[in-house]
mmCIF file of C-alpha atoms and ligand atoms in Angstrom:
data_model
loop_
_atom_site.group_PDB
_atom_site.id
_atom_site.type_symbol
_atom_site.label_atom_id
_atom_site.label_comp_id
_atom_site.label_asym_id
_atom_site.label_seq_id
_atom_site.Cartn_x
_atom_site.Cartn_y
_atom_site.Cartn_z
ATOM 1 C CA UNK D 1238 223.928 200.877 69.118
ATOM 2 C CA UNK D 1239 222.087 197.736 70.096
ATOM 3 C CA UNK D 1240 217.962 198.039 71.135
ATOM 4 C CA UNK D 1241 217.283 201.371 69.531
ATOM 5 C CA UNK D 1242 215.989 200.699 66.058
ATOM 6 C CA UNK D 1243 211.993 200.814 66.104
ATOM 7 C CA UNK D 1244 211.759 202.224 70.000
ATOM 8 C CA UNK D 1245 210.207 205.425 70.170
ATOM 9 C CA UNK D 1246 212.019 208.358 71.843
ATOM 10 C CA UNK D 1247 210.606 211.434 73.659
ATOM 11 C CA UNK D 1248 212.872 214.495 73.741
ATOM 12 C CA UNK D 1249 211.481 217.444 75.882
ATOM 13 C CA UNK D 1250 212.761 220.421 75.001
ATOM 14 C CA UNK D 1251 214.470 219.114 71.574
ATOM 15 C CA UNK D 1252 214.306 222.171 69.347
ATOM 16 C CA UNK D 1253 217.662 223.939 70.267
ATOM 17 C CA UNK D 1254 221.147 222.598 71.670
ATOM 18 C CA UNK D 1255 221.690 219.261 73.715
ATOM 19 C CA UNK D 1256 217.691 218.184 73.045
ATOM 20 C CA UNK D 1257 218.585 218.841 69.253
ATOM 21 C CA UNK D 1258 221.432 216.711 68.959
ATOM 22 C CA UNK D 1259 219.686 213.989 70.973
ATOM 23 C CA UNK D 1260 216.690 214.045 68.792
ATOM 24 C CA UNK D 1261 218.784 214.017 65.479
ATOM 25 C CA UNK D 1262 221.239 211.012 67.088
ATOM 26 C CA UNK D 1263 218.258 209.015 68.533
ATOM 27 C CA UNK D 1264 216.925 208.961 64.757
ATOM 28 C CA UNK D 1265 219.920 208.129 63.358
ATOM 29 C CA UNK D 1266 220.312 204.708 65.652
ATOM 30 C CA UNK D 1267 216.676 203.950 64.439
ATOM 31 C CA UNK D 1268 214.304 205.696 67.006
ATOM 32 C CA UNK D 1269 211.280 207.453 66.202
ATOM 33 C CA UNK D 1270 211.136 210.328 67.675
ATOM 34 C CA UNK D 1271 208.723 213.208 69.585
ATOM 35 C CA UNK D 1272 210.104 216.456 69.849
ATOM 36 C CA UNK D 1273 208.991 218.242 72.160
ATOM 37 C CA UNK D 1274 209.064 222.238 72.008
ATOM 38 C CA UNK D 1275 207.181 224.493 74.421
ATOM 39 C CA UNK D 1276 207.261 227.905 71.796
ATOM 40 C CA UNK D 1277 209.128 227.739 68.716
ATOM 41 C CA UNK D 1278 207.662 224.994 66.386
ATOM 42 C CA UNK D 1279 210.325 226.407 63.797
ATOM 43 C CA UNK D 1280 213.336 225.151 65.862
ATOM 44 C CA UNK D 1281 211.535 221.802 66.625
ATOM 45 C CA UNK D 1282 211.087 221.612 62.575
ATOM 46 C CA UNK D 1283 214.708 221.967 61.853
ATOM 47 C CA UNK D 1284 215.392 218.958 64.334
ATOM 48 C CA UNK D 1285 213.143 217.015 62.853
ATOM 49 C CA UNK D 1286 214.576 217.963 59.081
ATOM 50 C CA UNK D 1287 218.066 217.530 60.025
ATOM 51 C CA UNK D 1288 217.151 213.832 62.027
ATOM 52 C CA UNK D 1289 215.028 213.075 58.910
ATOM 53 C CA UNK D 1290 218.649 213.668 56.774
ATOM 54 C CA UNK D 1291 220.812 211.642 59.273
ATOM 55 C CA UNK D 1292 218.612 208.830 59.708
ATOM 56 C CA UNK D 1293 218.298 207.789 56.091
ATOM 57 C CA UNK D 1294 218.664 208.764 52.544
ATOM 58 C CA UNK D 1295 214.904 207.173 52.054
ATOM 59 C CA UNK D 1296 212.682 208.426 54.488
ATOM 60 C CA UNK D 1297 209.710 205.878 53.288
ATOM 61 C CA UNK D 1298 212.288 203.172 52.878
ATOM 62 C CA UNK D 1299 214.385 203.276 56.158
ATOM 63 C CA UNK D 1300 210.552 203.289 58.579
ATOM 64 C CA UNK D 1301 211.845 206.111 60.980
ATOM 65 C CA UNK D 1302 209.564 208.510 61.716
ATOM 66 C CA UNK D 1303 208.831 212.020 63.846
ATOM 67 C CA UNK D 1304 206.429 214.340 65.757
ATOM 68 C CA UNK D 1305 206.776 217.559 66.604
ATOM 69 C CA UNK D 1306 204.600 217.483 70.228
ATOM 70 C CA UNK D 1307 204.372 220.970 71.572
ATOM 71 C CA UNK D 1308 203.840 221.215 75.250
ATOM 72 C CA UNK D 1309 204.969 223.193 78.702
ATOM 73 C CA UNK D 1310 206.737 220.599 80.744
ATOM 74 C CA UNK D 1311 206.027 222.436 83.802
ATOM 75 C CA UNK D 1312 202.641 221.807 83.377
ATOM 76 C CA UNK D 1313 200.896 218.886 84.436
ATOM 77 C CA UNK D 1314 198.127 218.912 81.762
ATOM 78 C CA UNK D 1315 200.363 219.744 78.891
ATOM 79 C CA UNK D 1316 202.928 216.632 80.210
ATOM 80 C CA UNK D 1317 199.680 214.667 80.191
ATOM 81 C CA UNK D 1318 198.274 215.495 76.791
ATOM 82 C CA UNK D 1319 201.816 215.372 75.109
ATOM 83 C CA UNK D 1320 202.639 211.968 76.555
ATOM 84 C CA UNK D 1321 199.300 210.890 75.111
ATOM 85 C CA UNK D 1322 200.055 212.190 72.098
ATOM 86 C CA UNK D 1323 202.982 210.676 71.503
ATOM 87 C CA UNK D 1324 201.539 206.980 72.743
ATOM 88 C CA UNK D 1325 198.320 207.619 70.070
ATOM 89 C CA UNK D 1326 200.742 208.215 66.869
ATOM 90 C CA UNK D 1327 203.675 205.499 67.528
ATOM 91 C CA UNK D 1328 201.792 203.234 69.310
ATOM 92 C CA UNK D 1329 204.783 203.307 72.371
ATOM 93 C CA UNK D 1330 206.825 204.984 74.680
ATOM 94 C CA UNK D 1331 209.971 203.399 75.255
ATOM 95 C CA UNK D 1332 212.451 206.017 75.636
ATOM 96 C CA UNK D 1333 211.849 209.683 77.592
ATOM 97 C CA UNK D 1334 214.763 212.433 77.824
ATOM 98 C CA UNK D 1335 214.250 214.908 80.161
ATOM 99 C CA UNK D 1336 216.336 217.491 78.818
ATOM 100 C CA UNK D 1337 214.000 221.108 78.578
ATOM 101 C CA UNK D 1338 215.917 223.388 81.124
ATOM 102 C CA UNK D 1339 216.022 226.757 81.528
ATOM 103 C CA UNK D 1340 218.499 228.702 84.225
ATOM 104 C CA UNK D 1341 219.060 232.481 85.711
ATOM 105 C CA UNK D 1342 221.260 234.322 87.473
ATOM 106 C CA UNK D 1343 221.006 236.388 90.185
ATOM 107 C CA UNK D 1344 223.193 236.568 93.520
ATOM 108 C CA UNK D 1345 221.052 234.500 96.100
ATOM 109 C CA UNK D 1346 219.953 237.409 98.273
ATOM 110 C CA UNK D 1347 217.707 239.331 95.732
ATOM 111 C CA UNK D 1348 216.661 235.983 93.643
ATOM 112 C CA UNK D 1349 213.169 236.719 93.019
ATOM 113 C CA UNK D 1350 210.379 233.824 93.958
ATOM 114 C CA UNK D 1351 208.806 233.817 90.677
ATOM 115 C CA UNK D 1352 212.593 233.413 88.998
ATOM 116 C CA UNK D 1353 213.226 230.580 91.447
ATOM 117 C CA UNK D 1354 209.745 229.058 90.879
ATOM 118 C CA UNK D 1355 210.122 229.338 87.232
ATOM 119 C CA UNK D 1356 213.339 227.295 86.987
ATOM 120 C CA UNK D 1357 212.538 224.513 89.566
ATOM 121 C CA UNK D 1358 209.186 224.166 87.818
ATOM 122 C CA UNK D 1359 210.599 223.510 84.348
ATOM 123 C CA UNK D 1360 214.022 221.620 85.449
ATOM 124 C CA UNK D 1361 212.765 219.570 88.561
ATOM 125 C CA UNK D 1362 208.826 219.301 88.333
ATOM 126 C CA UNK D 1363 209.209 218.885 84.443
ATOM 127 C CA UNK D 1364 211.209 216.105 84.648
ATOM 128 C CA UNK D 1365 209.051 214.420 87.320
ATOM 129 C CA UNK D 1366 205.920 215.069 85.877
ATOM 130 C CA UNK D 1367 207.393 213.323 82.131
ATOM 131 C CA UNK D 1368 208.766 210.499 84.187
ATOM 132 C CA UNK D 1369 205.169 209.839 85.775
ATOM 133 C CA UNK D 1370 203.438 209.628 82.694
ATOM 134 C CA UNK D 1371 206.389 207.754 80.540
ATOM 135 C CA UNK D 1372 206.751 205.026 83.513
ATOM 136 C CA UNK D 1373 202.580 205.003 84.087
ATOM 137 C CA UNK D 1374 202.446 203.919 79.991
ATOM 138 C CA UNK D 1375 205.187 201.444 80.711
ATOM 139 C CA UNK D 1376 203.836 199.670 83.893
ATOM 140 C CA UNK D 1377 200.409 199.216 82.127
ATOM 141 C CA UNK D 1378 201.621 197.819 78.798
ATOM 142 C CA UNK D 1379 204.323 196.147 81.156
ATOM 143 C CA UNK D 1380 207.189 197.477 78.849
ATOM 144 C CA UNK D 1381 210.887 197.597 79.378
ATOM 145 C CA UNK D 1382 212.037 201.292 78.988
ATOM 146 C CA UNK D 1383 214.693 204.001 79.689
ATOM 147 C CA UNK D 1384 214.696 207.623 81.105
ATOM 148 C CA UNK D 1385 217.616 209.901 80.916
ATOM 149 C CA UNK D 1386 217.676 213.128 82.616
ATOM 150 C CA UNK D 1387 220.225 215.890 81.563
ATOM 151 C CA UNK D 1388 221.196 217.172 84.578
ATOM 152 C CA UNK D 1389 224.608 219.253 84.478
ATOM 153 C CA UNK D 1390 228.107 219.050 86.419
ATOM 154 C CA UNK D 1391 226.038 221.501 89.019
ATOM 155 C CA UNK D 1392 224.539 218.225 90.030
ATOM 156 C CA UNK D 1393 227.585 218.490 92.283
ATOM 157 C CA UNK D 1394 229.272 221.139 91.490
ATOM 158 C CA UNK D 1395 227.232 224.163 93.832
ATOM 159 C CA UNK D 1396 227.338 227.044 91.568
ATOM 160 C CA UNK D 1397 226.918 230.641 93.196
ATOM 161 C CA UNK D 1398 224.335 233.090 91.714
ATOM 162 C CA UNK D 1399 222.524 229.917 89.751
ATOM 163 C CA UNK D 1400 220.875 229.067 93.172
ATOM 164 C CA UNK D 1401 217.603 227.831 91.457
ATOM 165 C CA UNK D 1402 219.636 225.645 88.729
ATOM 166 C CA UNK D 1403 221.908 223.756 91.038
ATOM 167 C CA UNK D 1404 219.435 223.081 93.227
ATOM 168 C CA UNK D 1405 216.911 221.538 90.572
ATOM 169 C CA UNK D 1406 220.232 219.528 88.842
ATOM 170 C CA UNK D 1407 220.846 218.461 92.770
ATOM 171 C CA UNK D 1408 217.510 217.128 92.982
ATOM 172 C CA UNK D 1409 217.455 216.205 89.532
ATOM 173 C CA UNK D 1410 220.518 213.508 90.602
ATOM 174 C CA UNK D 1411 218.130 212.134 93.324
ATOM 175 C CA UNK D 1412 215.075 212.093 90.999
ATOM 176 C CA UNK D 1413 217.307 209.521 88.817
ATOM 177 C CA UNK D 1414 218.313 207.890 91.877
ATOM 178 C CA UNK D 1415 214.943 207.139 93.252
ATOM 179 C CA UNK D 1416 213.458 206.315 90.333
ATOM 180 C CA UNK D 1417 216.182 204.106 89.653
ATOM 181 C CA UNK D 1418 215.962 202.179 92.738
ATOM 182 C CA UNK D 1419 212.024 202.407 92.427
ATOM 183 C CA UNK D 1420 211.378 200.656 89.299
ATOM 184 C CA UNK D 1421 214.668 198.235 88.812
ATOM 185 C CA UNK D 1422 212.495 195.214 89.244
ATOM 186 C CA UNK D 1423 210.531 196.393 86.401
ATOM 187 C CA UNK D 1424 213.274 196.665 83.884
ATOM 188 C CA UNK D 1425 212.822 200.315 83.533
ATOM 189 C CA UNK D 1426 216.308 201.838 83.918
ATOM 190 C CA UNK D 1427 216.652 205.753 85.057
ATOM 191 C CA UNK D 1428 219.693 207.575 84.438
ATOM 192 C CA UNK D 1429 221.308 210.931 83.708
ATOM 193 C CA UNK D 1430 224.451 213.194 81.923
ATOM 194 C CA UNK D 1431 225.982 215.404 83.652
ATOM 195 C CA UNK D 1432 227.214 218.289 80.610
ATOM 196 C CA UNK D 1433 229.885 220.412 81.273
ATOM 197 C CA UNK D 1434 229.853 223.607 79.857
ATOM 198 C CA UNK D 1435 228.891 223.059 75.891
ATOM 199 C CA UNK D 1436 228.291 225.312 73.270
ATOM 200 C CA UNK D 1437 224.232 226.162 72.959
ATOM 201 C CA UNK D 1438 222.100 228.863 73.008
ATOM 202 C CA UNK D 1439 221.948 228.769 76.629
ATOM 203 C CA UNK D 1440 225.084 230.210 76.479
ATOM 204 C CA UNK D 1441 224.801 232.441 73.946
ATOM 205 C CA UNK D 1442 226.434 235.004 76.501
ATOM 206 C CA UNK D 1443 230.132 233.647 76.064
ATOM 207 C CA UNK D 1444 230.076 231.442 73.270
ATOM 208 C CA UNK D 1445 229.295 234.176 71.303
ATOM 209 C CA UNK D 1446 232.386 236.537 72.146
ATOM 210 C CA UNK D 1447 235.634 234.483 71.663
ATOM 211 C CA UNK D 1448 237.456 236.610 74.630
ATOM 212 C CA UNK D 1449 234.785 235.628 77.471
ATOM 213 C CA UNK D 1450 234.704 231.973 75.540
ATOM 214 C CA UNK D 1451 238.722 231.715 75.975
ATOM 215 C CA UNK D 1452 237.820 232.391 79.805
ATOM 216 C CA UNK D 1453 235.537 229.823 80.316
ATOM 217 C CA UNK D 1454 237.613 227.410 78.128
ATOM 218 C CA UNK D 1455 240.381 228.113 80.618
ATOM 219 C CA UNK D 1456 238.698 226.478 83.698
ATOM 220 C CA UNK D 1457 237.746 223.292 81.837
ATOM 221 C CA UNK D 1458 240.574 220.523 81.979
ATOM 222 C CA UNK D 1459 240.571 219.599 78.949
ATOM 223 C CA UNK D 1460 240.757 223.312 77.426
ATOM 224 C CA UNK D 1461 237.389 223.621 75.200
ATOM 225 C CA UNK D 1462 233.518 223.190 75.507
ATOM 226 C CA UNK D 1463 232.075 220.242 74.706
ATOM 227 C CA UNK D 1464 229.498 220.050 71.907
ATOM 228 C CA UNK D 1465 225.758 219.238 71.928
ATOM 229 C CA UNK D 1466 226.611 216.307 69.764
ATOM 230 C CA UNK D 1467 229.018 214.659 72.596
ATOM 231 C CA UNK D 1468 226.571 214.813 74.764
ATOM 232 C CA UNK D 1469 223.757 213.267 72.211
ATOM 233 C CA UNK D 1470 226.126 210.169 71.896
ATOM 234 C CA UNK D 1471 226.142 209.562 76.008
ATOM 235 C CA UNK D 1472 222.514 209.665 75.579
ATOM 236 C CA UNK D 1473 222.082 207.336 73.062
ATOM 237 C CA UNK D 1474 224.560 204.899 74.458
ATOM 238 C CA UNK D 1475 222.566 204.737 78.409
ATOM 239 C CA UNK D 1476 219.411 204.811 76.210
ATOM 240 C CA UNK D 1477 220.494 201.452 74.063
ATOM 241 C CA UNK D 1478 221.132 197.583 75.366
ATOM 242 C CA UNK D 1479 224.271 198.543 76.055
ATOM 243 C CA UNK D 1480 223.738 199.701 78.928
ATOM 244 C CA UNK D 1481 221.460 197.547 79.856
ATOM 245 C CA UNK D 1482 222.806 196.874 83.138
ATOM 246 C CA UNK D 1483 222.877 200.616 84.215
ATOM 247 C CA UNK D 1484 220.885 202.253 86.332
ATOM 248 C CA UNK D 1485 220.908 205.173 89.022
ATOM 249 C CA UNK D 1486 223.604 206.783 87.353
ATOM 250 C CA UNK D 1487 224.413 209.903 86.375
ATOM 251 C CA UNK D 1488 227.413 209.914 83.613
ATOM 252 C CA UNK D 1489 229.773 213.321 83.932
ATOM 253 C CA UNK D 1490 230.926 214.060 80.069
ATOM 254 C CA UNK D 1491 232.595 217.638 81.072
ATOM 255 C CA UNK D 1492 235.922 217.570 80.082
ATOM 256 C CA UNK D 1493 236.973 216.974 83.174
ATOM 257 C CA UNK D 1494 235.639 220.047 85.011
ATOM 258 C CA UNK D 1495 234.105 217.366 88.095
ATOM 259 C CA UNK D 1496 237.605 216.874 88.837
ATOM 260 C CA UNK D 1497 238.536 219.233 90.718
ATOM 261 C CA UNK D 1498 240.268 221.607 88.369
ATOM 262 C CA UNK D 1499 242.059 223.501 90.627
ATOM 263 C CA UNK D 1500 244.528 220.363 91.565
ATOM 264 C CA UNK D 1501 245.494 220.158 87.682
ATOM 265 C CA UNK D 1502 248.213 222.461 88.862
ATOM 266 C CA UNK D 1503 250.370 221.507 91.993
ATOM 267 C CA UNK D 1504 249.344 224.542 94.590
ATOM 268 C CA UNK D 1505 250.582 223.665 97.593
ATOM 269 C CA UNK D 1506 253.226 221.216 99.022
HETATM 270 P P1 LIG G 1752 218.898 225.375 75.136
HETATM 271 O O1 LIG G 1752 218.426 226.649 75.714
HETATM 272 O O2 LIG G 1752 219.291 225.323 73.710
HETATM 273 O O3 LIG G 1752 217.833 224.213 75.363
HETATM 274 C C1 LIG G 1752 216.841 224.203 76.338
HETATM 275 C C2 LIG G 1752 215.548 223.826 75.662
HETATM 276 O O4 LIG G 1752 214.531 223.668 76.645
HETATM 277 C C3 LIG G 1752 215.080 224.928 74.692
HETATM 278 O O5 LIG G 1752 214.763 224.330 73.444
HETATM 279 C C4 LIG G 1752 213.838 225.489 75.366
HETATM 280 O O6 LIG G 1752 212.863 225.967 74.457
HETATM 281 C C5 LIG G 1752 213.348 224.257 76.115
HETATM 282 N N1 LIG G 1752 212.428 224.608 77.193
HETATM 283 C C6 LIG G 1752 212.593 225.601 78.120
HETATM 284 N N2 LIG G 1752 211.514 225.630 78.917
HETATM 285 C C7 LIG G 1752 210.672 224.645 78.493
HETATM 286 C C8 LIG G 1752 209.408 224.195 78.923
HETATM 287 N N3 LIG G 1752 208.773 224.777 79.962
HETATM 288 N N4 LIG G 1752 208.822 223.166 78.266
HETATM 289 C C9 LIG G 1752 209.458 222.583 77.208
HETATM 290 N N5 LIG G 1752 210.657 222.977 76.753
HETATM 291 C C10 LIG G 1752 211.257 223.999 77.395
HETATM 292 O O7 LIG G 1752 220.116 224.920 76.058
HETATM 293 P P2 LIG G 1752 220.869 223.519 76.187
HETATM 294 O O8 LIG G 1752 222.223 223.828 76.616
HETATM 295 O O9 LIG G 1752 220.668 222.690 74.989
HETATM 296 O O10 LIG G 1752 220.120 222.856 77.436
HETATM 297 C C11 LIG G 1752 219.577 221.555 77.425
HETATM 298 C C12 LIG G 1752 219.732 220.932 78.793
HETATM 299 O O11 LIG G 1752 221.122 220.754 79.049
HETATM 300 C C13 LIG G 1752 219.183 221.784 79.940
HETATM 301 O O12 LIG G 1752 218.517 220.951 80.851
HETATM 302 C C14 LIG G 1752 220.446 222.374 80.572
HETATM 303 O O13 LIG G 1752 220.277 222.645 81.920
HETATM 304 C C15 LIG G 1752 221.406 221.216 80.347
HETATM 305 N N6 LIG G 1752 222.806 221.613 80.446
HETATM 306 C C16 LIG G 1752 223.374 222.466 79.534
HETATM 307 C C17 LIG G 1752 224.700 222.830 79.667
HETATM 308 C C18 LIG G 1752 225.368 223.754 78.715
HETATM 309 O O14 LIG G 1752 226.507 224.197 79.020
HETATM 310 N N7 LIG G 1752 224.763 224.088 77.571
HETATM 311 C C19 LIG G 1752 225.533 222.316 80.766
HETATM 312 C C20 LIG G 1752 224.825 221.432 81.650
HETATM 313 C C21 LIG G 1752 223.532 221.102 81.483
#
């Protein structure tokens, strides 16, 4: 896609699932990437291997390169340090995807604070705190750049017993939206994908057991999950020239499960 090759792409969260597959995809259009892992530097190693093998048959020949950047996104001095980090070894910042989340469930009336805390902290404050320090390196070099949150169909979609999640993906659509309207003048572009449900570790609990996956299959319009890798490609696309006009946005790629599944069958007159 047009405008990646030679930018420099931060991926929060980037050693499992969607974050993976953006990492690996970003590489292969050209980036350099930082991937960003908050425990498991193995994971974050196989992401960069595997972007390392996409990207080029001649790693010293084709000029991508990688960083593994480890660093709690809920935390303002990690956020600090790894943005820093990331600036010192490539030089830039150009692209940021704010894609570490983490979820629980738990029916509204006994959600714990610390469980609510936890997941607003990572999903919502995460993302702000990596868009402060991504657009504060942008605004003093005076850089274009791009910042793509993954947010989820629970953006809109309210989802009971994930009180904490929707509500950070619900302000997680307004973060993009402010942002967006914020810094337009300044050619930095904010926007976000909205996943369906797709097969990751995150949901490990019915991807893993084909009778509870052929449930959850059966609510999504177009009969199956989606896969980390369609999701990578949205990514990549709002992150190149192409979409160079977009901002604000938050792109849906869910199969059609925004739609309003219900009406896919005629239930009443
Ligand atoms: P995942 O569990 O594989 O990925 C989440 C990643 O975030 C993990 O690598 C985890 O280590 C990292 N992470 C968690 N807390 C962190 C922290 N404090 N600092 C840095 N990294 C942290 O799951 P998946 O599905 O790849 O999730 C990625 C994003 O996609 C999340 O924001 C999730 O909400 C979103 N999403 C996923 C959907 C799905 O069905 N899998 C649907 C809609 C949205």
């Amino acid at each position: 896609m047009k405008g990646l090759r030679d930018k420099t792409a931060l991926v929060t969260g980037a050693s499992s699932g969607i974050g993976q597959a953006i990492a690996i995809r970003l590489a292969e259009e050209g980036c350099n990437i930082a991937i960003n892992y908050r425990s498991s530097p193995g994971g974050a190693q196989d992401t960069l291997d595997e972007a390392m093998k996409q990207a080029c048959d001649d790693v010293e020949k084709c000029g991508v390169r990688a960083l593994l950047v480890q660093g709690d996104v809920s935390k303002e001095a990690d956020v600090v340090a790894v943005v820093d980090q990331v600036v010192k070894h490539f030089g830039q910042l150009d692209i940021l995807v704010n894609n570490a989340g983490v979820q629980t469930e738990s029916p509204s009336h006994d959600l714990d604070v610390d469980s609510f805390d936890w997941v607003l902290n990572v999903n919502l404050r995460g993302a702000f705190l990596c868009a402060r320090e991504t657009i504060k390196h942008l605004l003093h070099h005076q850089r274009p750049g791009s910042i793509i949150n993954v947010s989820s169909v629970h953006e809109v979609i309210p989802r009971p017993h994930y009180l904490s999640y929707s509500i950070s993906k619900g302000g997680m659509g307004n973060l993009t939206k402010t942002l967006a309207l914020e810094y337009a003048n300044q050619n930095i572009r904010i926007n976000g994908i909205g996943p369906g449900a797709t097969a990751t570790p995150i949901n490990d609990d019915w991807t893993e057991d084909a009778d509870k996956r052929a449930v959850v299959e059966s609510h999504i319009p177009m009969g199956r999950a989606g896969t980390p890798e369609e999701m990578a490609a949205a990514v990549a696309f709002m992150a190149s020239d192409e979409a160079a006009y977009m901002t604000g946005q938050t792109l849906y790629i869910d199969g059609g499960l925004t739609l309003y599944a219900d009406f896919q069958e005629a239930w009443s007159a």
